[in-house]
Amino acid sequence: MIIAVDGPAAAGKGTLTRRLAGHYGLRCLDTGSLYRSVAATLIAAGSDPQDTAAAVAAAETVDPRRFAASELRAPGTGHAASIIAAEPDVRAALLIFQRAFAARPPGAVLDGRDIGTVVCPDADVKLFVTASVGARAERRWLELREADPGAQLEDVRADLERRDARDASRDTAPMRAAADAHLLDTTEMDIDTAFREAVAIIDAARG
Ligand code: DC
């Protein structure tokens, strides 16, 4: 079974994906970590995120385990990842990795922006997980504050809005819900509620 989980930044996709994978006995892949890993490789080498040749080379040998979670999750890495993600050749290189991952038994839950539309258009169930920008900014801010007590909510919100706009407006594989995706708005939900709702959607979709 393949479950596709797409949606904007900080909508709760990551936690939901890990819990769904545990519940259904599937492997899971945070595809954003692939783009972040390419970004972190370029940042470590002092390269510009617009350097397509360097980004494609990093994408062809991508391995998110090379970086600490703190490096991958840093706001600068997310920003560079969003720029790199607009490059078709980078996406093509990462598509090979993602499809190979999804094809291995017993199947997987993948989260990202284009899983239901491009990576796994034949996924058994597709979720598009979203939440209001205010709720998403607050969640991300609470996370960031642990490492950076000076983080400002307005800056986090502006950064999310910029990134979502870039991810949704690029020409190649823009972020959007697949026509057959089930919408899950987590604005008013805690993670346990979102998980229960997702399981109900998936079980109903599988009949
Ligand atoms: O989900 P995230 O914040 O870790 O993703 C980082 C960036 O990677 C995000 O701004 C867009 C890009 N991305 C993408 O374009 N396609 C995916 N399937 C996953 C992430």
Tab-separated table of C-alpha atoms and ligand atoms in Angstrom:
chain	number	residue	atom	x	y	z
A	1	MET	CA	0.000	0.000	0.000
A	2	ILE	CA	1.171	3.534	-0.761
A	3	ILE	CA	-0.213	6.553	1.088
A	4	ALA	CA	0.560	10.034	-0.269
A	5	VAL	CA	0.553	12.949	2.203
A	6	ASP	CA	0.919	16.409	0.675
A	7	GLY	CA	0.409	19.931	1.947
A	8	PRO	CA	2.078	23.217	2.884
A	9	ALA	CA	4.879	23.677	5.421
A	10	ALA	CA	4.124	23.051	9.109
A	11	ALA	CA	0.660	21.559	8.511
A	12	GLY	CA	1.567	18.498	10.629
A	13	LYS	CA	2.420	16.162	7.719
A	14	GLY	CA	5.635	14.805	9.232
A	15	THR	CA	4.266	13.597	12.565
A	16	LEU	CA	1.138	12.280	10.874
A	17	THR	CA	3.192	10.392	8.282
A	18	ARG	CA	5.363	8.691	10.925
A	19	ARG	CA	2.305	7.660	12.939
A	20	LEU	CA	0.454	6.348	9.893
A	21	ALA	CA	3.507	4.328	8.852
A	22	GLY	CA	3.647	2.734	12.329
A	23	HIS	CA	-0.089	2.048	12.347
A	24	TYR	CA	-0.172	0.349	8.926
A	25	GLY	CA	3.286	-1.320	9.131
A	26	LEU	CA	4.652	0.718	6.211
A	27	ARG	CA	8.005	2.448	5.638
A	28	CYS	CA	7.985	6.230	5.648
A	29	LEU	CA	9.810	8.962	3.761
A	30	ASP	CA	9.885	12.678	4.507
A	31	THR	CA	10.626	13.831	0.946
A	32	GLY	CA	11.260	17.392	2.157
A	33	SER	CA	14.384	16.020	3.863
A	34	LEU	CA	15.738	15.087	0.407
A	35	TYR	CA	15.405	18.682	-0.831
A	36	ARG	CA	16.781	19.929	2.494
A	37	SER	CA	19.698	17.524	2.194
A	38	VAL	CA	20.575	18.847	-1.271
A	39	ALA	CA	20.374	22.380	0.178
A	40	ALA	CA	22.574	21.441	3.160
A	41	THR	CA	25.179	19.917	0.794
A	42	LEU	CA	25.340	23.182	-1.176
A	43	ILE	CA	25.466	25.321	1.966
A	44	ALA	CA	28.294	23.160	3.404
A	45	ALA	CA	30.245	23.560	0.128
A	46	GLY	CA	29.639	27.331	0.069
A	47	SER	CA	27.698	26.976	-3.226
A	48	ASP	CA	24.751	29.122	-4.292
A	49	PRO	CA	21.318	27.391	-4.198
A	50	GLN	CA	20.883	28.669	-7.791
A	51	ASP	CA	23.935	26.635	-8.920
A	52	THR	CA	21.964	24.029	-10.886
A	53	ALA	CA	24.903	21.767	-11.757
A	54	ALA	CA	25.975	21.523	-8.108
A	55	ALA	CA	22.380	20.934	-6.979
A	56	VAL	CA	21.821	18.157	-9.545
A	57	ALA	CA	25.102	16.465	-8.550
A	58	ALA	CA	24.036	16.583	-4.870
A	59	ALA	CA	20.568	15.252	-5.756
A	60	GLU	CA	22.024	12.283	-7.634
A	61	THR	CA	23.869	11.099	-4.518
A	62	VAL	CA	21.374	12.302	-1.921
A	63	ASP	CA	21.549	10.790	1.569
A	64	PRO	CA	19.650	12.684	4.307
A	65	ARG	CA	21.444	10.610	6.985
A	66	ARG	CA	24.587	12.645	6.273
A	67	PHE	CA	23.143	15.629	8.158
A	68	ALA	CA	21.956	16.174	11.721
A	69	ALA	CA	18.240	16.923	12.092
A	70	SER	CA	19.158	20.390	13.431
A	71	GLU	CA	21.034	21.173	10.183
A	72	LEU	CA	18.201	19.887	7.978
A	73	ARG	CA	15.496	21.711	9.947
A	74	ALA	CA	17.350	25.082	10.150
A	75	PRO	CA	15.270	27.900	8.561
A	76	GLY	CA	18.108	28.750	6.109
A	77	THR	CA	18.149	25.157	4.862
A	78	GLY	CA	14.355	25.195	4.321
A	79	HIS	CA	14.614	28.458	2.406
A	80	ALA	CA	17.401	27.134	0.138
A	81	ALA	CA	15.498	23.830	-0.298
A	82	SER	CA	12.477	25.695	-1.643
A	83	ILE	CA	14.677	27.517	-4.219
A	84	ILE	CA	16.396	24.278	-5.252
A	85	ALA	CA	13.036	22.482	-5.471
A	86	ALA	CA	11.963	24.714	-8.366
A	87	GLU	CA	14.747	23.271	-10.564
A	88	PRO	CA	13.324	20.528	-12.885
A	89	ASP	CA	16.626	18.577	-13.130
A	90	VAL	CA	16.909	18.390	-9.342
A	91	ARG	CA	13.317	17.146	-9.118
A	92	ALA	CA	13.985	14.545	-11.827
A	93	ALA	CA	17.009	13.188	-9.929
A	94	LEU	CA	15.066	13.001	-6.642
A	95	LEU	CA	12.064	11.418	-8.375
A	96	ILE	CA	14.133	8.285	-9.058
A	97	PHE	CA	15.010	7.963	-5.345
A	98	GLN	CA	11.410	8.545	-4.214
A	99	ARG	CA	9.802	6.109	-6.670
A	100	ALA	CA	12.325	3.379	-5.820
A	101	PHE	CA	11.596	3.914	-2.121
A	102	ALA	CA	7.820	3.718	-2.648
A	103	ALA	CA	8.069	0.566	-4.789
A	104	ARG	CA	9.809	-1.565	-2.127
A	105	PRO	CA	7.462	-3.887	-0.198
A	106	PRO	CA	5.448	-3.581	1.944
A	107	GLY	CA	4.844	-0.039	0.654
A	108	ALA	CA	5.235	3.365	2.211
A	109	VAL	CA	3.776	6.609	3.448
A	110	LEU	CA	5.493	9.539	1.718
A	111	ASP	CA	4.993	13.178	2.613
A	112	GLY	CA	5.812	16.197	0.467
A	113	ARG	CA	4.244	18.576	-2.029
A	114	ASP	CA	3.834	16.479	-5.203
A	115	ILE	CA	3.473	12.895	-3.962
A	116	GLY	CA	-0.138	12.446	-5.055
A	117	THR	CA	0.300	14.381	-8.303
A	118	VAL	CA	3.753	13.346	-9.603
A	119	VAL	CA	5.725	10.887	-7.448
A	120	CYS	CA	2.953	8.334	-6.799
A	121	PRO	CA	-0.075	9.318	-8.901
A	122	ASP	CA	-1.430	5.768	-8.378
A	123	ALA	CA	-1.147	5.883	-4.568
A	124	ASP	CA	-3.856	3.857	-2.811
A	125	VAL	CA	-4.889	6.840	-0.683
A	126	LYS	CA	-3.985	10.519	-0.987
A	127	LEU	CA	-4.292	13.081	1.785
A	128	PHE	CA	-3.814	16.824	1.414
A	129	VAL	CA	-3.082	18.087	4.913
A	130	THR	CA	-3.438	21.781	5.538
A	131	ALA	CA	-4.129	24.352	8.278
A	132	SER	CA	-4.551	28.118	8.432
A	133	VAL	CA	-1.322	30.063	7.982
A	134	GLY	CA	-1.747	31.462	11.531
A	135	ALA	CA	-1.950	27.979	13.072
A	136	ARG	CA	0.986	26.707	11.020
A	137	ALA	CA	3.164	29.725	11.859
A	138	GLU	CA	2.460	29.319	15.574
A	139	ARG	CA	3.343	25.609	15.521
A	140	ARG	CA	6.606	26.245	13.663
A	141	TRP	CA	7.447	29.187	15.964
A	142	LEU	CA	6.937	27.072	19.111
A	143	GLU	CA	9.306	24.450	17.612
A	144	LEU	CA	11.939	27.016	16.608
A	145	ARG	CA	11.849	28.838	19.942
A	146	GLU	CA	13.413	25.811	21.649
A	147	ALA	CA	16.625	26.320	19.651
A	148	ASP	CA	16.299	30.081	19.159
A	149	PRO	CA	14.472	31.905	21.995
A	150	GLY	CA	14.634	35.150	19.974
A	151	ALA	CA	12.588	33.764	17.051
A	152	GLN	CA	9.721	36.116	16.158
A	153	LEU	CA	6.266	34.820	15.212
A	154	GLU	CA	5.814	37.443	12.436
A	155	ASP	CA	9.132	36.426	10.817
A	156	VAL	CA	8.179	32.750	10.928
A	157	ARG	CA	4.797	33.531	9.368
A	158	ALA	CA	6.329	35.700	6.604
A	159	ASP	CA	8.848	32.948	5.839
A	160	LEU	CA	6.095	30.294	5.604
A	161	GLU	CA	4.018	32.497	3.310
A	162	ARG	CA	7.011	33.134	1.014
A	163	ARG	CA	7.885	29.452	0.869
A	164	ASP	CA	4.295	28.300	0.236
A	165	ALA	CA	3.912	30.885	-2.547
A	166	ARG	CA	7.144	29.695	-4.186
A	167	ASP	CA	6.251	25.990	-3.799
A	168	ALA	CA	2.743	26.509	-5.217
A	169	SER	CA	3.710	28.735	-8.153
A	170	ARG	CA	6.717	26.917	-9.656
A	171	ASP	CA	6.262	25.424	-13.148
A	172	THR	CA	7.455	21.898	-12.336
A	173	ALA	CA	5.385	19.821	-9.897
A	174	PRO	CA	3.877	22.743	-7.954
A	175	MET	CA	2.334	22.036	-4.557
A	176	ARG	CA	-1.337	21.241	-5.088
A	177	ALA	CA	-3.918	18.704	-4.008
A	178	ALA	CA	-4.448	15.821	-6.448
A	179	ALA	CA	-7.997	15.709	-7.837
A	180	ASP	CA	-8.599	12.490	-5.870
A	181	ALA	CA	-6.958	13.666	-2.613
A	182	HIS	CA	-8.885	13.799	0.684
A	183	LEU	CA	-8.569	17.173	2.373
A	184	LEU	CA	-7.618	17.191	6.067
A	185	ASP	CA	-7.659	20.642	7.694
A	186	THR	CA	-5.820	20.391	11.032
A	187	THR	CA	-6.304	24.040	12.117
A	188	GLU	CA	-8.480	23.054	15.075
A	189	MET	CA	-6.959	19.596	15.664
A	190	ASP	CA	-4.229	18.272	17.927
A	191	ILE	CA	-2.054	15.503	16.510
A	192	ASP	CA	-4.110	12.680	18.070
A	193	THR	CA	-7.304	14.002	16.486
A	194	ALA	CA	-5.591	14.504	13.118
A	195	PHE	CA	-4.247	10.944	13.274
A	196	ARG	CA	-7.691	9.483	14.074
A	197	GLU	CA	-9.266	11.490	11.227
A	198	ALA	CA	-6.566	10.336	8.795
A	199	VAL	CA	-7.036	6.672	9.762
A	200	ALA	CA	-10.815	7.026	9.296
A	201	ILE	CA	-10.270	8.512	5.807
A	202	ILE	CA	-7.761	5.820	4.822
A	203	ASP	CA	-9.849	2.905	6.133
A	204	ALA	CA	-12.973	4.245	4.388
A	205	ALA	CA	-11.053	4.757	1.127
A	206	ARG	CA	-9.719	1.195	1.235
A	207	GLY	CA	-13.248	-0.101	1.741
B	1	DC	O1	8.458	19.749	3.826
B	1	DC	P1	9.733	20.597	4.000
B	1	DC	O2	9.486	21.934	4.627
B	1	DC	O3	10.803	19.853	4.709
B	1	DC	O4	10.251	20.854	2.497
B	1	DC	C1	11.356	21.683	2.209
B	1	DC	C2	11.193	22.253	0.803
B	1	DC	O5	11.320	21.195	-0.151
B	1	DC	C3	9.823	22.892	0.548
B	1	DC	O6	9.878	24.292	0.610
B	1	DC	C4	9.466	22.464	-0.842
B	1	DC	C5	10.367	21.342	-1.189
B	1	DC	N1	9.665	20.081	-1.415
B	1	DC	C6	9.150	19.859	-2.668
B	1	DC	O7	9.231	20.729	-3.521
B	1	DC	N2	8.569	18.669	-2.973
B	1	DC	C7	8.452	17.715	-2.041
B	1	DC	N3	7.881	16.542	-2.377
B	1	DC	C8	8.930	17.943	-0.718
B	1	DC	C9	9.525	19.151	-0.430
